[in-house]
Coordinates of C-alpha atoms in Angstrom, one line a residue:
T1 CA 0.0 -0.1 -0.2
S2 CA 1.3 3.6 -0.3
R3 CA 0.2 7.2 0.8
P4 CA -0.9 10.0 -1.5
A5 CA 2.1 12.5 -2.2
S6 CA 2.1 15.9 -1.8
P7 CA 1.8 18.1 -5.0
D8 CA 5.4 18.4 -4.8
R9 CA 5.9 15.3 -6.6
G10 CA 8.1 12.8 -4.7
K11 CA 7.7 14.2 -1.5
L12 CA 5.2 13.3 1.3
Q13 CA 3.2 15.9 3.2
R14 CA 4.8 17.2 6.5
G15 CA 4.1 14.6 9.2
A16 CA 3.1 11.8 6.9
A17 CA 6.4 9.9 7.2
C18 CA 6.5 6.8 9.2
Y19 CA 7.5 7.2 13.0
S20 CA 10.9 5.2 12.4
C21 CA 12.1 7.5 9.5
R22 CA 10.9 10.7 11.6
R23 CA 13.0 9.7 14.6
R24 CA 15.9 8.8 12.4
K25 CA 15.3 11.9 10.0
R26 CA 15.4 9.7 7.1
K27 CA 13.5 10.0 3.7
C28 CA 10.6 8.0 3.7
D29 CA 8.5 6.8 0.7
G30 CA 5.3 6.3 2.7
N31 CA 4.7 2.8 1.7
W32 CA 3.9 0.1 4.4
P33 CA 6.7 -1.1 5.0
C34 CA 8.5 1.8 3.8
S35 CA 11.7 1.2 1.8
Q36 CA 13.9 2.5 4.5
C37 CA 12.7 0.1 7.2
S38 CA 12.7 -2.8 4.9
H39 CA 16.3 -2.0 4.1
L40 CA 17.2 -1.7 7.8
N41 CA 15.1 -4.8 8.3
I42 CA 13.1 -3.2 11.1
E43 CA 9.5 -3.7 9.1
D44 CA 8.2 -3.9 12.7
E45 CA 8.8 -0.4 13.7
C46 CA 7.4 1.1 10.2
E47 CA 4.4 2.6 11.9
Y48 CA 2.1 5.4 10.7
A49 CA -0.4 8.0 12.7
D50 CA -3.3 7.6 10.2
A51 CA -6.0 5.3 10.1
G52 CA -4.5 4.2 6.7
K53 CA -1.7 2.3 8.4
R54 CA -1.2 0.4 11.3
A55 CA -1.6 2.8 14.3
I56 CA -0.5 3.0 17.9
A57 CA -4.0 2.3 19.4
P58 CA -4.3 -1.0 17.3
I59 CA -0.8 -2.0 18.5
L60 CA -1.3 -1.1 22.2
Q61 CA -4.8 -3.4 22.0
Q62 CA -2.9 -6.2 20.4
N63 CA -0.2 -6.1 23.1
I64 CA -3.0 -6.0 25.9
N65 CA -4.8 -9.2 24.5
D66 CA -1.9 -11.0 23.9
L67 CA -0.6 -10.4 27.6
E68 CA -4.3 -11.1 28.6
H69 CA -4.0 -14.5 26.8
R70 CA -0.5 -15.6 28.0
I71 CA -1.7 -14.6 31.6
H72 CA -4.7 -16.9 31.0
D73 CA -2.9 -19.6 30.0
L74 CA -0.3 -19.5 32.9
E75 CA -3.2 -19.4 35.5
H76 CA -5.5 -21.8 33.5
P77 CA -3.5 -24.2 31.3
H78 CA -6.4 -26.6 30.7
R79 CA -9.1 -24.0 29.9
P80 CA -9.7 -22.6 26.6
R81 CA -8.9 -18.7 26.0
P82 CA -11.7 -16.3 26.3
E83 CA -12.8 -15.1 22.8
R84 CA -13.6 -11.4 23.6
A85 CA -10.8 -8.8 23.3
L86 CA -10.3 -6.0 25.6
P87 CA -11.3 -2.5 24.4
V88 CA -8.1 -0.1 23.9
R89 CA -10.4 2.7 25.7
Q90 CA -11.1 0.4 28.5
P91 CA -8.2 -2.0 29.0
Y92 CA -10.7 -4.4 31.4
S93 CA -13.6 -6.0 31.4
T94 CA -16.1 -4.9 33.6
S95 CA -18.0 -8.0 34.2
T96 CA -15.3 -10.3 35.1
S97 CA -12.1 -10.3 37.1
R98 CA -9.1 -12.9 37.3
T99 CA -8.2 -14.9 40.3
V100 CA -4.9 -14.5 41.6
S101 CA -2.8 -16.9 43.0
P102 CA -0.1 -16.0 45.9
H103 CA 3.0 -14.3 44.3
P104 CA 6.6 -15.6 44.7
E105 CA 8.8 -14.3 46.9
S106 CA 10.0 -10.8 46.0
R107 CA 13.5 -10.0 44.7
F108 CA 13.7 -6.8 46.1
S109 CA 13.9 -5.7 50.0
F110 CA 11.3 -3.2 51.5
N111 CA 12.2 -2.5 55.2
L112 CA 10.1 0.8 56.1
P113 CA 9.7 1.5 59.7
C114 CA 6.2 1.2 60.8
K115 CA 4.4 1.0 63.9
S116 CA 3.3 -2.5 64.7
L117 CA -0.1 -3.2 63.1
R118 CA -2.4 -6.1 63.0
L119 CA -4.8 -6.8 60.5
P120 CA -8.2 -8.6 61.4
A121 CA -8.8 -11.8 59.4
G122 CA -11.1 -11.2 56.9
A123 CA -10.5 -7.5 56.5
V124 CA -10.9 -7.4 52.5
S125 CA -12.9 -4.5 51.9
E126 CA -10.9 -1.9 54.0
P127 CA -8.8 -2.1 57.1
P128 CA -10.2 -1.0 60.4
K129 CA -10.2 2.9 60.8
E130 CA -7.4 3.0 63.3
M131 CA -5.0 1.1 60.8
I132 CA -5.9 3.2 57.8
E133 CA -4.0 6.3 58.8
Q134 CA -0.8 4.3 59.6
L135 CA -1.2 2.4 56.4
I136 CA -1.4 5.5 54.3
D137 CA 1.5 7.3 55.9
S138 CA 3.6 4.3 55.2
F139 CA 2.4 4.3 51.6
L140 CA 3.0 8.0 51.1
A141 CA 6.4 8.0 52.6
Y142 CA 7.8 6.2 49.4
S143 CA 4.8 6.4 47.3
S144 CA 6.9 8.5 44.4
E145 CA 9.0 5.4 44.1
V146 CA 6.2 3.3 42.7
G147 CA 4.5 5.8 40.4
F148 CA 2.1 7.8 42.6
F149 CA 1.6 10.9 40.7
L150 CA -1.6 12.3 42.5
N151 CA -1.1 15.2 45.1
S152 CA -0.1 13.5 48.3
S153 CA -1.8 16.2 50.8
R154 CA -5.2 16.0 48.8
F155 CA -5.1 12.1 48.7
R156 CA -4.2 11.6 52.5
Q157 CA -7.0 14.2 53.5
S158 CA -9.8 12.5 51.4
A159 CA -8.6 8.8 52.0
L160 CA -8.9 9.8 56.1
L161 CA -12.3 11.2 55.7
P162 CA -15.0 9.3 58.1
L163 CA -17.0 8.0 55.2
P164 CA -17.9 4.8 53.9
L165 CA -15.8 3.2 51.1
G166 CA -17.1 4.4 47.9
H167 CA -18.1 7.8 48.9
Y168 CA -17.4 10.3 46.3
S169 CA -15.3 12.6 48.5
R170 CA -13.0 9.3 49.4
P171 CA -10.7 7.9 46.6
A172 CA -12.1 5.5 44.4
P173 CA -12.1 2.0 46.0
A174 CA -9.8 0.6 43.3
L175 CA -7.1 3.1 44.3
L176 CA -7.5 2.7 48.0
A177 CA -7.3 -1.1 47.6
T178 CA -4.3 -0.8 45.6
V179 CA -2.8 1.7 48.2
Y180 CA -3.5 -0.8 51.0
L181 CA -1.7 -3.4 49.0
W182 CA 1.4 -1.4 48.6
A183 CA 1.2 -0.3 52.5
L184 CA 1.3 -4.0 53.3
R185 CA 4.2 -4.5 51.5
L186 CA 6.1 -1.5 52.5
S187 CA 5.5 -2.1 56.3
G188 CA 8.0 -4.9 56.3
Q189 CA 5.8 -6.7 58.9
L190 CA 5.6 -10.4 57.9
N191 CA 2.0 -10.8 59.5
L192 CA 1.1 -7.9 57.1
I193 CA 2.6 -9.2 53.9
A194 CA 1.2 -12.7 54.3
Q195 CA -2.2 -11.0 53.8
E196 CA -1.0 -9.6 50.3
P197 CA -2.5 -12.3 48.3
V198 CA -6.2 -11.4 49.6
F199 CA -5.6 -7.7 49.1
L200 CA -4.2 -8.3 45.9
A201 CA -7.2 -9.9 44.5
R202 CA -9.5 -7.3 45.8
A203 CA -7.1 -4.5 44.1
L204 CA -7.4 -6.5 41.0
S205 CA -11.1 -7.0 41.2
L206 CA -12.1 -3.3 41.8
T207 CA -9.2 -2.1 39.4
S208 CA -10.9 -4.5 36.6
K209 CA -14.1 -2.4 37.3
G210 CA -12.7 0.7 38.0
L211 CA -13.8 2.8 34.7
S212 CA -17.5 1.6 35.2
D213 CA -17.6 3.1 38.7
P214 CA -19.7 6.2 38.9
H215 CA -17.0 7.9 41.1
P216 CA -16.3 11.4 39.7
H217 CA -12.7 10.8 39.5
R218 CA -12.6 7.0 38.1
V219 CA -10.5 7.9 35.3
M220 CA -7.4 9.2 36.9
H221 CA -7.8 6.7 40.1
T222 CA -8.0 3.6 37.9
L223 CA -5.1 4.9 35.9
Q224 CA -3.3 5.6 39.4
A225 CA -4.4 1.9 40.3
E226 CA -3.0 0.4 37.1
V227 CA 0.5 2.2 37.6
L228 CA 0.6 1.1 41.5
L229 CA -0.3 -2.5 40.3
S230 CA 2.3 -2.7 37.4
Y231 CA 5.0 -1.6 39.9
F232 CA 3.6 -4.2 42.4
F233 CA 4.1 -6.9 39.9
F234 CA 7.3 -5.7 38.3
A235 CA 8.8 -5.6 42.0
A236 CA 7.3 -9.3 43.1
G237 CA 9.0 -10.5 39.8
R238 CA 5.9 -11.2 38.1
V239 CA 6.8 -9.6 34.8
L240 CA 3.9 -10.6 32.6
E241 CA 1.4 -9.4 34.8
G242 CA 3.3 -6.3 35.4
K243 CA 3.6 -5.6 31.3
Y244 CA -0.2 -6.2 31.3
H245 CA -1.0 -3.3 33.8
S246 CA 1.8 -1.1 32.5
A247 CA 0.2 -1.5 28.8
A248 CA -3.2 -0.8 30.3
A249 CA -2.0 2.3 31.9
V250 CA -0.6 3.6 28.5
S251 CA -3.5 2.7 26.9
L252 CA -5.7 4.8 29.5
G253 CA -3.5 7.6 29.5
L254 CA -3.6 8.3 25.8
S255 CA -7.4 7.5 25.4
S256 CA -7.8 10.3 28.3
S257 CA -5.6 12.7 26.1
L258 CA -3.2 12.9 29.1
H259 CA -0.3 13.4 26.4
L260 CA -2.2 16.5 25.0
V261 CA -2.4 18.7 28.4
R262 CA -2.0 22.5 27.6
S263 CA -1.5 21.5 23.8
Q264 CA -0.9 24.2 21.5
N265 CA -1.8 22.1 18.4
H266 CA -4.6 19.9 19.7
V267 CA -7.9 19.9 21.4
A268 CA -7.8 17.1 24.0
S269 CA -10.6 14.7 23.2
G270 CA -10.4 12.2 26.0
T271 CA -13.1 11.4 28.7
L272 CA -11.7 13.9 31.6
A273 CA -13.6 16.9 32.3
P274 CA -11.5 20.1 32.5
A275 CA -9.3 20.3 35.6
V276 CA -10.8 22.1 38.6
D277 CA -7.9 24.0 39.4
D278 CA -3.9 24.1 38.9
T279 CA -3.4 21.2 41.4
E280 CA -5.7 18.8 39.4
E281 CA -4.1 19.9 36.0
G282 CA -0.7 19.2 38.0
E283 CA -1.9 15.7 38.5
R284 CA -2.7 15.1 35.0
I285 CA 0.7 16.4 33.9
H286 CA 2.5 14.0 36.5
A287 CA 0.3 11.2 35.5
W288 CA 1.6 11.5 31.7
W289 CA 5.2 11.6 32.7
T290 CA 4.8 8.9 35.4
V291 CA 3.2 6.4 33.0
M292 CA 6.2 7.3 30.4
V293 CA 8.8 6.6 33.2
M294 CA 7.2 3.2 33.7
D295 CA 6.8 2.4 30.4
K296 CA 10.4 3.2 29.2
C297 CA 12.4 2.2 32.1
W298 CA 10.7 -1.3 32.4
A299 CA 10.9 -2.0 28.7
V300 CA 14.6 -1.2 29.1
G301 CA 15.0 -3.2 32.2
L302 CA 13.4 -6.0 30.8
G303 CA 14.9 -6.1 27.3
E304 CA 11.9 -5.5 25.4
M305 CA 10.0 -2.8 23.6
P306 CA 8.0 -0.1 25.3
S307 CA 4.2 0.1 24.7
F308 CA 4.4 3.8 23.5
A309 CA 7.8 5.5 23.0
H310 CA 9.2 3.0 20.4
R311 CA 6.6 4.2 17.6
D312 CA 8.3 7.5 18.3
S313 CA 5.0 9.5 18.8
L314 CA 7.2 12.4 19.6
A315 CA 5.0 15.0 17.8
M316 CA 2.0 13.8 19.6
V317 CA 3.4 14.6 23.2
D318 CA 2.3 18.4 23.8
T319 CA 2.1 18.0 27.6
P320 CA 4.6 20.2 29.3
W321 CA 7.2 18.8 31.7
P322 CA 6.4 18.4 35.2
L323 CA 6.9 20.5 38.0
E324 CA 7.4 19.6 41.5
S325 CA 4.1 18.3 42.8
D326 CA 3.6 21.1 45.3
D327 CA 4.5 23.7 42.8
Y328 CA 1.4 23.8 41.0
G329 CA -0.9 25.3 43.9
K330 CA 1.8 28.2 43.8
G331 CA 0.9 29.4 40.5
Y332 CA 4.1 28.5 38.8
L333 CA 2.2 27.3 35.7
S334 CA 1.0 30.2 33.7
P335 CA -2.5 29.5 32.7
S336 CA -2.5 31.0 29.3
T337 CA 0.9 29.1 28.3
R338 CA 0.5 26.5 25.7
Y339 CA 3.0 23.8 24.6
S340 CA 3.7 21.6 21.8
H341 CA 6.1 18.7 20.5
T342 CA 7.7 18.5 24.2
I343 CA 10.0 15.2 23.3
E344 CA 10.7 16.1 20.2
K345 CA 12.1 19.4 21.2
F346 CA 14.3 17.9 23.7
V347 CA 15.5 15.3 21.5
D348 CA 16.4 17.6 19.0
S349 CA 18.0 20.2 21.4
V350 CA 15.5 23.0 20.4
P351 CA 15.6 26.0 22.7
T352 CA 12.1 26.3 24.8
S353 CA 10.9 28.3 27.7
D354 CA 9.8 25.0 29.2
T355 CA 13.1 23.9 30.4
G356 CA 12.0 20.9 32.5
M357 CA 14.8 21.3 35.2
T358 CA 12.6 20.0 38.1
T359 CA 13.5 16.6 39.7
V360 CA 10.7 14.6 38.2
A361 CA 11.2 16.5 34.6
M362 CA 14.9 15.4 34.9
L363 CA 13.9 11.9 35.7
A364 CA 11.6 11.8 32.8
K365 CA 14.2 13.0 30.5
A366 CA 16.8 10.4 31.8
S367 CA 14.1 7.8 30.8
I368 CA 13.8 9.0 27.3
L369 CA 17.3 9.0 26.8
W370 CA 17.8 5.5 28.4
Q371 CA 15.3 4.2 26.1
R372 CA 16.3 6.0 23.0
A373 CA 20.0 4.5 23.5
D374 CA 18.4 1.1 23.8
D375 CA 16.3 1.4 20.8
L376 CA 19.4 2.7 18.9
A377 CA 21.6 -0.2 20.2
R378 CA 19.0 -2.8 18.9
T379 CA 19.4 -1.5 15.4
W380 CA 23.2 -2.3 15.3
Q381 CA 24.3 -5.2 13.3
S382 CA 28.0 -6.2 12.8
E383 CA 27.4 -6.8 8.9
M384 CA 25.2 -3.7 8.0
L385 CA 25.4 -2.1 4.5
A386 CA 27.6 1.0 4.2
E387 CA 24.4 3.2 4.2
A388 CA 23.0 2.1 7.1
A389 CA 25.9 2.1 8.9
A390 CA 26.8 5.6 8.2
L391 CA 23.2 6.6 9.3
F392 CA 23.6 4.3 12.6
R393 CA 27.0 6.5 13.0
A394 CA 25.2 9.5 12.7
E395 CA 22.6 9.0 15.1
F396 CA 24.9 7.4 17.6
V397 CA 27.3 10.5 17.6
R398 CA 24.3 12.9 17.9
L399 CA 22.6 10.8 20.6
D400 CA 25.8 10.5 22.6
A401 CA 26.3 14.2 22.6
L402 CA 22.8 14.7 23.8
I403 CA 23.4 12.3 26.5
D404 CA 26.6 13.7 27.6
R405 CA 24.9 17.4 27.6
F406 CA 22.1 15.9 29.7
R407 CA 24.5 14.2 32.5
D408 CA 26.5 17.5 32.6
A409 CA 23.4 19.3 33.2
L410 CA 22.0 17.2 35.8
V411 CA 22.4 18.5 39.6
P412 CA 23.9 16.0 42.0
P413 CA 21.4 14.4 44.4
N414 CA 23.4 15.9 47.3
Q415 CA 23.6 19.2 46.3
I416 CA 19.9 20.7 45.7
S417 CA 18.3 23.1 47.8
N418 CA 15.7 22.5 50.1
P419 CA 15.2 18.6 48.9
T420 CA 12.5 16.3 50.1
P421 CA 13.5 12.7 50.1
A422 CA 11.4 12.1 47.2
M423 CA 13.4 14.8 45.1
T424 CA 16.8 13.3 46.3
R425 CA 15.5 9.8 45.3
A426 CA 14.3 11.1 41.8
L427 CA 17.8 12.7 41.2
V428 CA 19.6 9.5 42.3
V429 CA 17.2 7.6 39.8
A430 CA 17.8 10.0 37.0
H431 CA 21.5 10.1 37.5
S432 CA 21.6 6.2 37.5
I433 CA 19.7 5.8 34.2
A434 CA 21.4 8.7 32.5
H435 CA 24.7 6.9 33.0
S436 CA 23.0 3.5 31.9
A437 CA 22.2 5.1 28.6
T438 CA 26.0 5.8 28.1
V439 CA 26.9 2.2 29.2
R440 CA 24.1 0.9 26.6
L441 CA 25.5 2.8 23.8
H442 CA 29.3 2.2 24.4
G443 CA 28.9 -1.3 25.1
L444 CA 28.2 -2.1 21.4
F445 CA 32.0 -1.2 20.9
S446 CA 33.9 -1.7 24.1
Q447 CA 35.3 -4.8 23.0
T448 CA 37.2 -3.3 20.1
D449 CA 37.3 0.3 20.9
V450 CA 39.7 1.7 23.9
L451 CA 37.9 4.8 24.2
A452 CA 34.2 3.4 24.1
R453 CA 35.6 0.8 26.9
R454 CA 36.8 3.7 29.0
K455 CA 33.5 5.8 28.8
R456 CA 31.5 2.6 29.6
L457 CA 33.7 2.0 32.6
A458 CA 33.4 5.6 33.9
A459 CA 29.6 5.7 33.3
A460 CA 29.3 2.2 35.2
R461 CA 31.2 3.6 38.1
S462 CA 29.3 7.0 38.1
V463 CA 26.2 4.8 38.6
L464 CA 27.7 3.2 41.9
G465 CA 29.1 6.7 42.7
I466 CA 25.8 8.3 42.9
I467 CA 24.9 5.7 45.7
A468 CA 27.8 6.2 47.7
A469 CA 27.2 10.1 47.6
V470 CA 23.7 10.0 49.2
P471 CA 22.9 9.1 52.9
L472 CA 21.7 5.8 53.5
R473 CA 18.3 6.9 55.1
H474 CA 17.0 8.1 51.8
F475 CA 17.5 4.3 50.3
K476 CA 15.2 2.6 52.9
Y477 CA 13.2 2.2 49.4
I478 CA 13.7 3.1 46.0
N479 CA 12.2 2.6 42.3
P480 CA 12.2 -1.0 41.7
I481 CA 14.1 -0.5 38.6
M482 CA 17.1 0.5 40.6
G483 CA 17.6 -3.3 41.5
V484 CA 17.9 -4.1 37.8
R485 CA 20.3 -1.1 37.0
W486 CA 22.6 -1.0 40.0
S487 CA 23.0 -4.9 39.9
S488 CA 24.0 -4.6 36.2
S489 CA 26.7 -2.0 37.0
Y490 CA 27.8 -3.9 39.9
I491 CA 28.4 -7.1 37.7
L492 CA 29.7 -4.9 34.7
L493 CA 32.7 -3.4 36.8
P494 CA 35.0 -6.3 37.4
R495 CA 34.5 -7.4 33.7
L496 CA 35.9 -3.7 32.5
T497 CA 38.8 -3.4 35.0

């Protein structure tokens, strides 16, 4: 098949090239697959935004369906697969829910000091009122490390209201159930952790029906529950289920137009009503970038392609870089300012007033660079044709320079003014994965190029140096992806020295 060319014979209309050619700045012929992608043997990356070609939404739909089928096969090996596909705008069936078996022992350590808690047997819907505050506070202390993007103060205030579960003034039941699940894990108390399977089943059941809940914040709260569940499964070593919930979060974020918050070029067409104030709008901005960080980082950490970014949808992301969570209520985001091509401008080094210098913005940028480094490294072949090798080398040099500039601009975690523990941890993760991007790129040539070997070694050492530079009190719990990243650097050093 082919796409209509512009009146200027032989040239496609602006923005009509496939995502892969746009990202690598190649001349696209508009076919599917195009000649450039065919030449580089990456036909599966040849994607277009219009309905005439394979688009992002169907790909996400297929990913979710495939993961659902694989989970079903693992849990019910002797039962036939369900026939009905899951709609991309509502990633879960609202009429059924899966049963969940107890998870295997986590590969990560969670040691959070918490007052001794005793959860009564059968306390499934909600813990006793006297326990809720302790559980909420235990969770919020490290909630930023597991993808919590809502305003913590507002969430805590509404969660502790003396109202029944499901009341519109409290968080949606799906979100509360998932928060309680994480609170059990973060408590570090074996008697509570032992009850995780019951609370996990409850959280999954409620989240599967979250979008049909009449709660006024059902979309954002269901999205938040999806993100928390994804991190929970990844941290527990249940990768397939983590990927399922991550893909569902990406799908829900896109269908809610969270990538178009404050867009200069598009009118958001999602299901969300206009934000009531700056804080609520800030939650939506944070939600988008939280989903992106999760999608990119875990894709690289697991050696797979992300659900969203690998199709390059750079031009689609108009949402501005996130501020620190508490800054939205201070009026730091101008009400009249609009934004466009946020990621594209960053990777192309285009100057913009939206500098994105907060700790959470730096984390988002580092995630983008890490995933792009991994994406580029995947295209390398030792027997590439001369033209393909030249294109690869040009992109390698450009991306390597961008990563270097970003690393140089990163503020050390122990040198920021008035930091919160969450801000410090965000910078630790940002530094770690930015250095990891360099490790990934130069690992391609470290066996044959002395300079590449030295740069890779220096970056690996920098990852471990970041850990040593920050007080241990900040590391009682940190983003689970760091367990993968830090262990890789630790293993790598002896091989390079």
